[in-house]
Every structure is written in structure tokens, then in C-alpha cells.
PDB file of C-alpha atoms in Angstrom:
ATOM      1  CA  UNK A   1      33.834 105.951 -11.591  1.00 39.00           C
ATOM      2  CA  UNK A   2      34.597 109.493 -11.962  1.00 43.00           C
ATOM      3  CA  UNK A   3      37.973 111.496 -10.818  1.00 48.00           C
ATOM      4  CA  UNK A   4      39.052 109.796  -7.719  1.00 51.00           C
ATOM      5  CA  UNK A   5      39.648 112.038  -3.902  1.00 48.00           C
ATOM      6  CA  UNK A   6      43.224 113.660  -3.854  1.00 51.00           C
ATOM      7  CA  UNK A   7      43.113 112.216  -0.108  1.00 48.00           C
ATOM      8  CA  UNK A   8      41.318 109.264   2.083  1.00 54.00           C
ATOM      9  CA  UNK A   9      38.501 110.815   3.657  1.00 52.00           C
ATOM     10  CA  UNK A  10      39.018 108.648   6.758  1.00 56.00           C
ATOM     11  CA  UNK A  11      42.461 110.941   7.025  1.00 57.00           C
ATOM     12  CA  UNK A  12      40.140 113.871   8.731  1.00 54.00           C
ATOM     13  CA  UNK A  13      38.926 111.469  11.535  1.00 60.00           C
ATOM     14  CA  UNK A  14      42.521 111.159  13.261  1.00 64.00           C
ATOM     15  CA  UNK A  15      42.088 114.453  14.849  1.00 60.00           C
ATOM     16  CA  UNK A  16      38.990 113.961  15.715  1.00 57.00           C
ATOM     17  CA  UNK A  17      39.832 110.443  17.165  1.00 62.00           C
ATOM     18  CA  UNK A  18      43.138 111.934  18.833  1.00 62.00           C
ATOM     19  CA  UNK A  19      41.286 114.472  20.572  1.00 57.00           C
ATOM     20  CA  UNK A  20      38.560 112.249  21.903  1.00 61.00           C
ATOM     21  CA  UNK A  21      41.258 110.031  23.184  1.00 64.00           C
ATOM     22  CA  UNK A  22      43.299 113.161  24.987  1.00 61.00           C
ATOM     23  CA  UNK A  23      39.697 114.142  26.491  1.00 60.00           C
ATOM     24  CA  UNK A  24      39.468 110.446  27.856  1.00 64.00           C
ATOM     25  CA  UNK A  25      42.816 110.383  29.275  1.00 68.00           C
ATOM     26  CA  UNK A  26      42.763 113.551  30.642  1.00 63.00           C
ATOM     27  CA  UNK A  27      39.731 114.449  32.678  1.00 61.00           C
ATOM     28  CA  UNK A  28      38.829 117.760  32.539  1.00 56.00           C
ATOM     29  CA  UNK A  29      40.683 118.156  28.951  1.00 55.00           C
ATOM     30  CA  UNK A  30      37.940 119.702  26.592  1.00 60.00           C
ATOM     31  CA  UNK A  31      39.598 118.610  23.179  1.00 57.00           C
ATOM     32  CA  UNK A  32      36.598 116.796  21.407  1.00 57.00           C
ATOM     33  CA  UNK A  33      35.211 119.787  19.617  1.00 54.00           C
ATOM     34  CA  UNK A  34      38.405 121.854  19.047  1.00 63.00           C
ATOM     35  CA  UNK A  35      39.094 118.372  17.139  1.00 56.00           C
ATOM     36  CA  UNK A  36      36.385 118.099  15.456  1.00 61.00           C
ATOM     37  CA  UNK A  37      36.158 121.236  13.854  1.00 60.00           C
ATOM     38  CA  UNK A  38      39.862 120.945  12.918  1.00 61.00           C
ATOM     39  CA  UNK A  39      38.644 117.598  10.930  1.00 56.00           C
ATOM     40  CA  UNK A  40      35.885 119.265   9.686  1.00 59.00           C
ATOM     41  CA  UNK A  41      37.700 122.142   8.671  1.00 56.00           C
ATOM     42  CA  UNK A  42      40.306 120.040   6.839  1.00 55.00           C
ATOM     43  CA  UNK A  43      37.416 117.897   5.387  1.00 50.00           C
ATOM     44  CA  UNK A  44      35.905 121.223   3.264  1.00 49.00           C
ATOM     45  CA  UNK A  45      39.288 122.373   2.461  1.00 56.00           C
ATOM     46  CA  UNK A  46      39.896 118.696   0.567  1.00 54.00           C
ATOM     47  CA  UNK A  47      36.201 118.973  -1.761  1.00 54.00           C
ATOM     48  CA  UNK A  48      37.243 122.824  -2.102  1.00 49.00           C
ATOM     49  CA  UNK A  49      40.358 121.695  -3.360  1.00 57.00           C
ATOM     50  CA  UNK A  50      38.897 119.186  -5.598  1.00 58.00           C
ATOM     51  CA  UNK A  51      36.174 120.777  -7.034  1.00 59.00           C
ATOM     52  CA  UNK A  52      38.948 123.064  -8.557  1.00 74.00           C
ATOM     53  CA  UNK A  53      40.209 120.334 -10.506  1.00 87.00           C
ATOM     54  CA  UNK A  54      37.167 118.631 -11.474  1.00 90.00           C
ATOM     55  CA  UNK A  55      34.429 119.267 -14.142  1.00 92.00           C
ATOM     56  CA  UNK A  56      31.481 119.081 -12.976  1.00 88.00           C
ATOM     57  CA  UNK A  57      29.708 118.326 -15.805  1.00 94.00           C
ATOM     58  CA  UNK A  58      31.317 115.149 -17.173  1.00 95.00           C
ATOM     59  CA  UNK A  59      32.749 114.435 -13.364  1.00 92.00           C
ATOM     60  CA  UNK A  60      36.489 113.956 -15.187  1.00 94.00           C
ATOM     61  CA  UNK A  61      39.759 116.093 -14.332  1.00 93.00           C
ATOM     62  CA  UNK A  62      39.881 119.354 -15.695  1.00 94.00           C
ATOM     63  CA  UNK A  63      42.655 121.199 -17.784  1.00 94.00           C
ATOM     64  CA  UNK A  64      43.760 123.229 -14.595  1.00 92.00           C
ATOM     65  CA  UNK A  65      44.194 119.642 -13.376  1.00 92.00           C
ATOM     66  CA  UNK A  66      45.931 118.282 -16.288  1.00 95.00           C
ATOM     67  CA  UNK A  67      48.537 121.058 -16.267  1.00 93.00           C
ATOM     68  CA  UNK A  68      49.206 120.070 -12.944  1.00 92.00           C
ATOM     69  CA  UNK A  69      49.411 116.519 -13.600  1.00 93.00           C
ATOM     70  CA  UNK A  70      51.638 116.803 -16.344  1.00 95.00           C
ATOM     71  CA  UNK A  71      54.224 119.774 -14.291  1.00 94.00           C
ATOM     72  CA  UNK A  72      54.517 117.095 -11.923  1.00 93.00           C
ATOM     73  CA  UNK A  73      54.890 114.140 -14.049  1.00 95.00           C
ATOM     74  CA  UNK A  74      57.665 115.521 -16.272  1.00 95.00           C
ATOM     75  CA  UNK A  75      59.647 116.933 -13.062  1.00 95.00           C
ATOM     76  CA  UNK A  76      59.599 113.293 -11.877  1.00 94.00           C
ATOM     77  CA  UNK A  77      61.161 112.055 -14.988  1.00 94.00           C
ATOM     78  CA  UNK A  78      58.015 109.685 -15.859  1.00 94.00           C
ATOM     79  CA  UNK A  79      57.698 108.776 -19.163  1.00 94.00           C
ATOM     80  CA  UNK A  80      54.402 109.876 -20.649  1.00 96.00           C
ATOM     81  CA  UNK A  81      51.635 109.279 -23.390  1.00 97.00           C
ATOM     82  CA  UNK A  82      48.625 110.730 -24.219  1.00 97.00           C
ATOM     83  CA  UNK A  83      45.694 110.641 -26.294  1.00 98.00           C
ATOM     84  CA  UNK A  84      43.563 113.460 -27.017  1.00 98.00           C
ATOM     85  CA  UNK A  85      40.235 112.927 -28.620  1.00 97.00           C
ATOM     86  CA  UNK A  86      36.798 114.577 -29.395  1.00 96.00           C
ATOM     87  CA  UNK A  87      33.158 113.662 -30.966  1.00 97.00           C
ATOM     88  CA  UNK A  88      32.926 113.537 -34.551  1.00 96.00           C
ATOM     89  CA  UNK A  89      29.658 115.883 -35.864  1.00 94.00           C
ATOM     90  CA  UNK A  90      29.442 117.450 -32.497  1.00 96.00           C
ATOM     91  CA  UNK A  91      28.579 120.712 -33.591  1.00 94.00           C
ATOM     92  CA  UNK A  92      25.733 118.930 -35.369  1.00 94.00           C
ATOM     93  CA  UNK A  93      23.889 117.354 -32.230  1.00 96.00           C
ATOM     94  CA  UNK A  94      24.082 120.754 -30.885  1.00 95.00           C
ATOM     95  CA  UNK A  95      22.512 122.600 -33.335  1.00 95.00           C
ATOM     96  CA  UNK A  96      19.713 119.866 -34.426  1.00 95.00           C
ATOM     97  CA  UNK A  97      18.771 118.269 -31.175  1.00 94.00           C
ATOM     98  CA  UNK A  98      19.903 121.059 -28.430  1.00 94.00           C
ATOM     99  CA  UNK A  99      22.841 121.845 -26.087  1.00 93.00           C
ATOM    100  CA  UNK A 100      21.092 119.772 -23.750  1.00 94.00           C
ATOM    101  CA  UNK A 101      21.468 117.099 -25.575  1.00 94.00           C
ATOM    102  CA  UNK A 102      25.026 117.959 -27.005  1.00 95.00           C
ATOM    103  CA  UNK A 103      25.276 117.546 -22.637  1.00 96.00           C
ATOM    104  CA  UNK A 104      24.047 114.264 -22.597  1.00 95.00           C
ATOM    105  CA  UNK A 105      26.827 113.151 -25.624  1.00 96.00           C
ATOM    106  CA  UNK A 106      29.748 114.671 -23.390  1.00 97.00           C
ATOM    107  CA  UNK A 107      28.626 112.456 -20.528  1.00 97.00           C
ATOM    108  CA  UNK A 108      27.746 109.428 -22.588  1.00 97.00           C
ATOM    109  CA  UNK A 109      31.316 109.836 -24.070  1.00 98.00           C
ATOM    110  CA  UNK A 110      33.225 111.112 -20.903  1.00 97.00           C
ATOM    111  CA  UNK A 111      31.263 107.630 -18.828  1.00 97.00           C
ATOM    112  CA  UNK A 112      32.413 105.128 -21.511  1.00 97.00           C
ATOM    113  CA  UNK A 113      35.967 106.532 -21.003  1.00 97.00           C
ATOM    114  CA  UNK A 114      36.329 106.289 -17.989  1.00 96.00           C
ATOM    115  CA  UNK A 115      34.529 102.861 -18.045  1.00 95.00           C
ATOM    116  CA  UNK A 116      37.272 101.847 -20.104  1.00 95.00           C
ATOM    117  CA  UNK A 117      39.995 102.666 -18.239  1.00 92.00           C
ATOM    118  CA  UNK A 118      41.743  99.612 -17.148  1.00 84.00           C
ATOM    119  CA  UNK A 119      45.434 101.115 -15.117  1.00 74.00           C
ATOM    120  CA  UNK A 120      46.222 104.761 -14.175  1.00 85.00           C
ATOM    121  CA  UNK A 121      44.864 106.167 -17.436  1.00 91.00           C
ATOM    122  CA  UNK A 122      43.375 109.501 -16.066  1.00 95.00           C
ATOM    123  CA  UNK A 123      40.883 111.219 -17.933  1.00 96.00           C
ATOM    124  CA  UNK A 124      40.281 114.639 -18.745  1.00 96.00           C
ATOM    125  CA  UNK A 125      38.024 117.139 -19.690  1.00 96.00           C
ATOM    126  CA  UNK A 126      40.425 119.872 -22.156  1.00 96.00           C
ATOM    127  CA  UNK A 127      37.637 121.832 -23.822  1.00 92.00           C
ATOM    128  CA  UNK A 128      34.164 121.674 -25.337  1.00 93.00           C
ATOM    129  CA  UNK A 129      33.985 117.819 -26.555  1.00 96.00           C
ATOM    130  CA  UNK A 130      37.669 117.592 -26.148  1.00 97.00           C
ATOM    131  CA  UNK A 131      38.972 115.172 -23.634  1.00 98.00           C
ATOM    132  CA  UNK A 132      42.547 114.042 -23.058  1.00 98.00           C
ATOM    133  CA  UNK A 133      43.805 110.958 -21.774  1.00 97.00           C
ATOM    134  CA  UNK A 134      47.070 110.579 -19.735  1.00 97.00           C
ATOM    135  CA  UNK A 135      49.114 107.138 -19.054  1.00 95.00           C
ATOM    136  CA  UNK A 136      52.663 106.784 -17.521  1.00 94.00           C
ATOM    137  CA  UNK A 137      54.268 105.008 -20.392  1.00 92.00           C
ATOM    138  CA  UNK A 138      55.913 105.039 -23.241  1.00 91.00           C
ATOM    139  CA  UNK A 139      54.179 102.302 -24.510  1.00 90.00           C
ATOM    140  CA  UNK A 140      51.658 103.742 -27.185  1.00 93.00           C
ATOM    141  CA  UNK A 141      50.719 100.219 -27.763  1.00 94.00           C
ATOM    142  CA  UNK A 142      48.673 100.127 -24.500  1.00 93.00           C
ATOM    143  CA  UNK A 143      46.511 103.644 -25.377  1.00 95.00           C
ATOM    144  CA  UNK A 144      45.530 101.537 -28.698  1.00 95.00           C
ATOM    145  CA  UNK A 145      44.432  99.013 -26.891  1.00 95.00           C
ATOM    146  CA  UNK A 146      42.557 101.385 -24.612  1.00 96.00           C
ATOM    147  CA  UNK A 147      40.819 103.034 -26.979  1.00 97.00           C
ATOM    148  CA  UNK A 148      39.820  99.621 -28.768  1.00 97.00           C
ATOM    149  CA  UNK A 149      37.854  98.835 -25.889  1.00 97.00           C
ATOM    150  CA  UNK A 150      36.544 102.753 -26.123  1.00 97.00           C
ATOM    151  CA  UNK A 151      35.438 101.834 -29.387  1.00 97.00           C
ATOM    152  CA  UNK A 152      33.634  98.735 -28.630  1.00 97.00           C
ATOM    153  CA  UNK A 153      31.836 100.272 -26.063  1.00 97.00           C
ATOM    154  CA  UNK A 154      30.686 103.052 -28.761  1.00 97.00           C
ATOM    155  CA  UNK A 155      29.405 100.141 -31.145  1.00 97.00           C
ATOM    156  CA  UNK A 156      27.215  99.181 -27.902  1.00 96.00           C
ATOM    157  CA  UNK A 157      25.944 102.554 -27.355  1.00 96.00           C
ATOM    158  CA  UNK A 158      25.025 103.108 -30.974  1.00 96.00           C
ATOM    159  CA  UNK A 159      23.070  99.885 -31.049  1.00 95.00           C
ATOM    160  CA  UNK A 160      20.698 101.582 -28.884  1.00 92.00           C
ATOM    161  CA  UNK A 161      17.644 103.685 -29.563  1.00 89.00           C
ATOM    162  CA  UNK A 162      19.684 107.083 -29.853  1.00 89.00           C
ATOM    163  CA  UNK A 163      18.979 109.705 -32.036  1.00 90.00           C
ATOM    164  CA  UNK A 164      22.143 110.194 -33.609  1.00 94.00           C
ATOM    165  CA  UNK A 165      25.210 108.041 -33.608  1.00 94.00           C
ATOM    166  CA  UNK A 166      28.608 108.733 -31.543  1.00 97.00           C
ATOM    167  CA  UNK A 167      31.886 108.373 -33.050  1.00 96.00           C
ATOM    168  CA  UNK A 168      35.056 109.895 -32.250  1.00 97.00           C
ATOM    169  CA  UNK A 169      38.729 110.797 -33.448  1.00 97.00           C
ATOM    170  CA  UNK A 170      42.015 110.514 -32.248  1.00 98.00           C
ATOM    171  CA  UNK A 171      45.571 111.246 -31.777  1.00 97.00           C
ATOM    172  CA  UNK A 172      48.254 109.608 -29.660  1.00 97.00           C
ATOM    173  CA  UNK A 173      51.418 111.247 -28.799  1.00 97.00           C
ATOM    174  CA  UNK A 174      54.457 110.698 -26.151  1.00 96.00           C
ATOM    175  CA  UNK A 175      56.064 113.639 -24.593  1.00 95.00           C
ATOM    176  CA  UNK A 176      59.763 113.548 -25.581  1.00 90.00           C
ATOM    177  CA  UNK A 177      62.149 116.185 -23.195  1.00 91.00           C
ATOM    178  CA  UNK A 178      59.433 117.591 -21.124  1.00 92.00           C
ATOM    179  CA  UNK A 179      58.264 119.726 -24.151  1.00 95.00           C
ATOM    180  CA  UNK A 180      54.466 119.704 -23.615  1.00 96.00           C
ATOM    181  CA  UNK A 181      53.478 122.353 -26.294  1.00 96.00           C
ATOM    182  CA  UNK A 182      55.092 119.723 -29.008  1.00 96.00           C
ATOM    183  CA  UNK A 183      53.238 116.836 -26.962  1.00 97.00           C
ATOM    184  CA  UNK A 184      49.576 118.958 -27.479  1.00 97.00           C
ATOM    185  CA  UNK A 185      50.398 119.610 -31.227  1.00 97.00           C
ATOM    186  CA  UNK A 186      51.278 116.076 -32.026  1.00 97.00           C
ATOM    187  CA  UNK A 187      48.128 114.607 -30.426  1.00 97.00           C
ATOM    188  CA  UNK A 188      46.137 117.675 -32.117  1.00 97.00           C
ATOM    189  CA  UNK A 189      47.971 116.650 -35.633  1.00 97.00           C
ATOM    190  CA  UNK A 190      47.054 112.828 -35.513  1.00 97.00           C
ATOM    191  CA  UNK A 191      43.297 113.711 -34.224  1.00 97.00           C
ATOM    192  CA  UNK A 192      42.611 115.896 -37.368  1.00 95.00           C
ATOM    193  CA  UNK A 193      44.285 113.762 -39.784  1.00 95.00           C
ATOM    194  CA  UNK A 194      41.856 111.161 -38.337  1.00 96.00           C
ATOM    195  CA  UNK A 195      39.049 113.220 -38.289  1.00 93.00           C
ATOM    196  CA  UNK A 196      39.358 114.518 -41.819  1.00 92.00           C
ATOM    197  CA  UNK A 197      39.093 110.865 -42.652  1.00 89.00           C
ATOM    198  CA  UNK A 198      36.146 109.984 -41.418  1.00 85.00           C
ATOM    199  CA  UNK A 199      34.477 112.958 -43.060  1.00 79.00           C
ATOM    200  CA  UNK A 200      35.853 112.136 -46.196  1.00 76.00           C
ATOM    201  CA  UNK A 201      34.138 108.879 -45.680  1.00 69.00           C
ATOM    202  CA  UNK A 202      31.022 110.134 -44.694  1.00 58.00           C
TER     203      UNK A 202
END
């Protein structure tokens, strides 16, 4: 359920397989090993290369990851949406119940997004108990609906015996001519104006 393998980790057993073969057909060939440590070999460089781009505390993407995504999005010409969101009172479960437990609300939070995920959102750790959300579309329409189902899944959690409650804010935003700074700020805009909101309210 987390951040999904750049590459099919069957993919490292053709050499391996081709060499065996080669050794078969050709008797006194000694390919096996020289093929398996080539598989091998490309095997670590793959969790190497992934454990760059992952956060291993919430098991999302990470912002080096989400820079990529985004280089390589807009230089495609996809159209693109976003949401980027964090925990309301944060800063409160840290200092009243620990940062272990301000741990367990990032993975509660970071789990129920990616449990919500229904197509090619990807999900992303940005920083502290920000996360961002990334769809190919232009279609805000379908991150509402995504983070309706978010929401629901909240209300779930918080009917449970928890200590405090989780609740988050919100802004959506569509990259328009490949300008991501303007993209960041819009999303950051919207997600204050709602979070200012629910303060006022509380």
C-alpha cells in the first residue's frame, strides 16, 4: 500500500535465466554466476535507488521524488493537479503526548491516504505533517472527491479510542504553464485559508 517499485523485480532474473540457459547450451560455458551477480547487482542498485525517493517513515514518496515527478510530468505536457494538505493541532500532539506519538499521527494520516487512493493519485511526504498529493488531470473535481473519502475515513479513525482527534486542511491547485512555484503557493494559499477556519471554529 505504500510507494510502489520503480521496476518489476522479476526484471533482474532474465540475466540470471539467460546465463543459465547459455551454460546449458554450451557445455563448458561458466555463465551462471557471472549472471547472477549481474542480477543481483542490478537488484541492490533498484532498492538503492528507491530508498532515495521514499520516506521511510510514512513509506510515501518523498519531496526529492516529487520534484522529479513533477520535472517529468510538465516536460510531457500532462496536465496536472494537486492537493497539498497537513494535520490540524499537530504541533499540539507533539508537545502533549510526545514525538512518538506525533509519529504514530503521520502514519495514521499518511495510511488513510494512501488507502484512499483510488487511480494514479501518488502520495507524498513534503515536510513535517505536510503531504502532497499528485493526479494527472485537470479535473479538480476528482481530488474533491478523493479527499471526501479521506475524510470519511478520518470520521472512522476518530470514532476510535484515540487520545486526540485527527483533522486536516487543504488546498487544491492545477499547474497552469509548467510554473510549479505558482502551483506550491496556490495549494499553500487554499490550505491556510482552510486552516484558519477551522481554528476560528474551534
Amino acid at each position: 500500500n505504500g510507494a510502489r517499485a520503480f521496476f518489476n523485480v522479476n526484471i533482474f532474473l532474465i540475466p540470471i535465466l539467460v546465463g543459465a540457459a547459455l551454460q546449458f547450451m554450451f557445455y563448458g560455458l561458466s555463465l551462471a554466476w557471472i549472471a547472477s551477480a549481474i542480477g543481483l547487482v542490478g537488484l541492490f542498485m533498484m532498492q538503492q535507488n528507491e530508498m532515495a525517493y521514499i520516506d521511510s517513515l510514512v513509506d510515501t514518496y518523498n519531496r526529492q521524488y516529487l520534484n522529479h515527478i513533477l520535472s517529468a510530468w510538465i516536460s510531457r505536457g500532462h496536465s496536472i493537479s494537486g492537493i497539498m494538505l497537513d494535520i490540524d493541532y499537530f504541533k499540539h500532539i507533539n508537545d502533549h503526548f510526545g514525538h512518538s506519538e506525533g509519529d504514530n499521527a503521520l502514519k495514521a494520516v499518511s495510511a488513510i491516504l494512501k488507502d484512499s487512493r483510488k487511480s494514479n493519485e501518488l502520495v507524498f511526504r513534503f515536510a513535517g505533517d505536510e503531504f502532497i498529493i499528485l493526479k494527472r488531470t485537470a479535473a479538480t473535481e476528482e481530488l474533491e472527491d478523493y479527499m471526501d473519502r479521506v475524510n470519511a475515513q478520518l470520521d472512522t479513525h476518530n470514532r476510535g479510542l484515540h487520545p486526540y482527534r485527527l483533522n486536516v486542511s487543504y488546498g487544491i491547485g492545477v499547474i497552469e504553464n509548467g510554473d510549479i512555484d505558482a502551483f506550491m503557493k496556490q495549494m499553500d494559499a487554499k490550505m491556510y485559508e482552510m486552516k484558519e477556519s477551522h481554528h476560528r471554529v474551534a
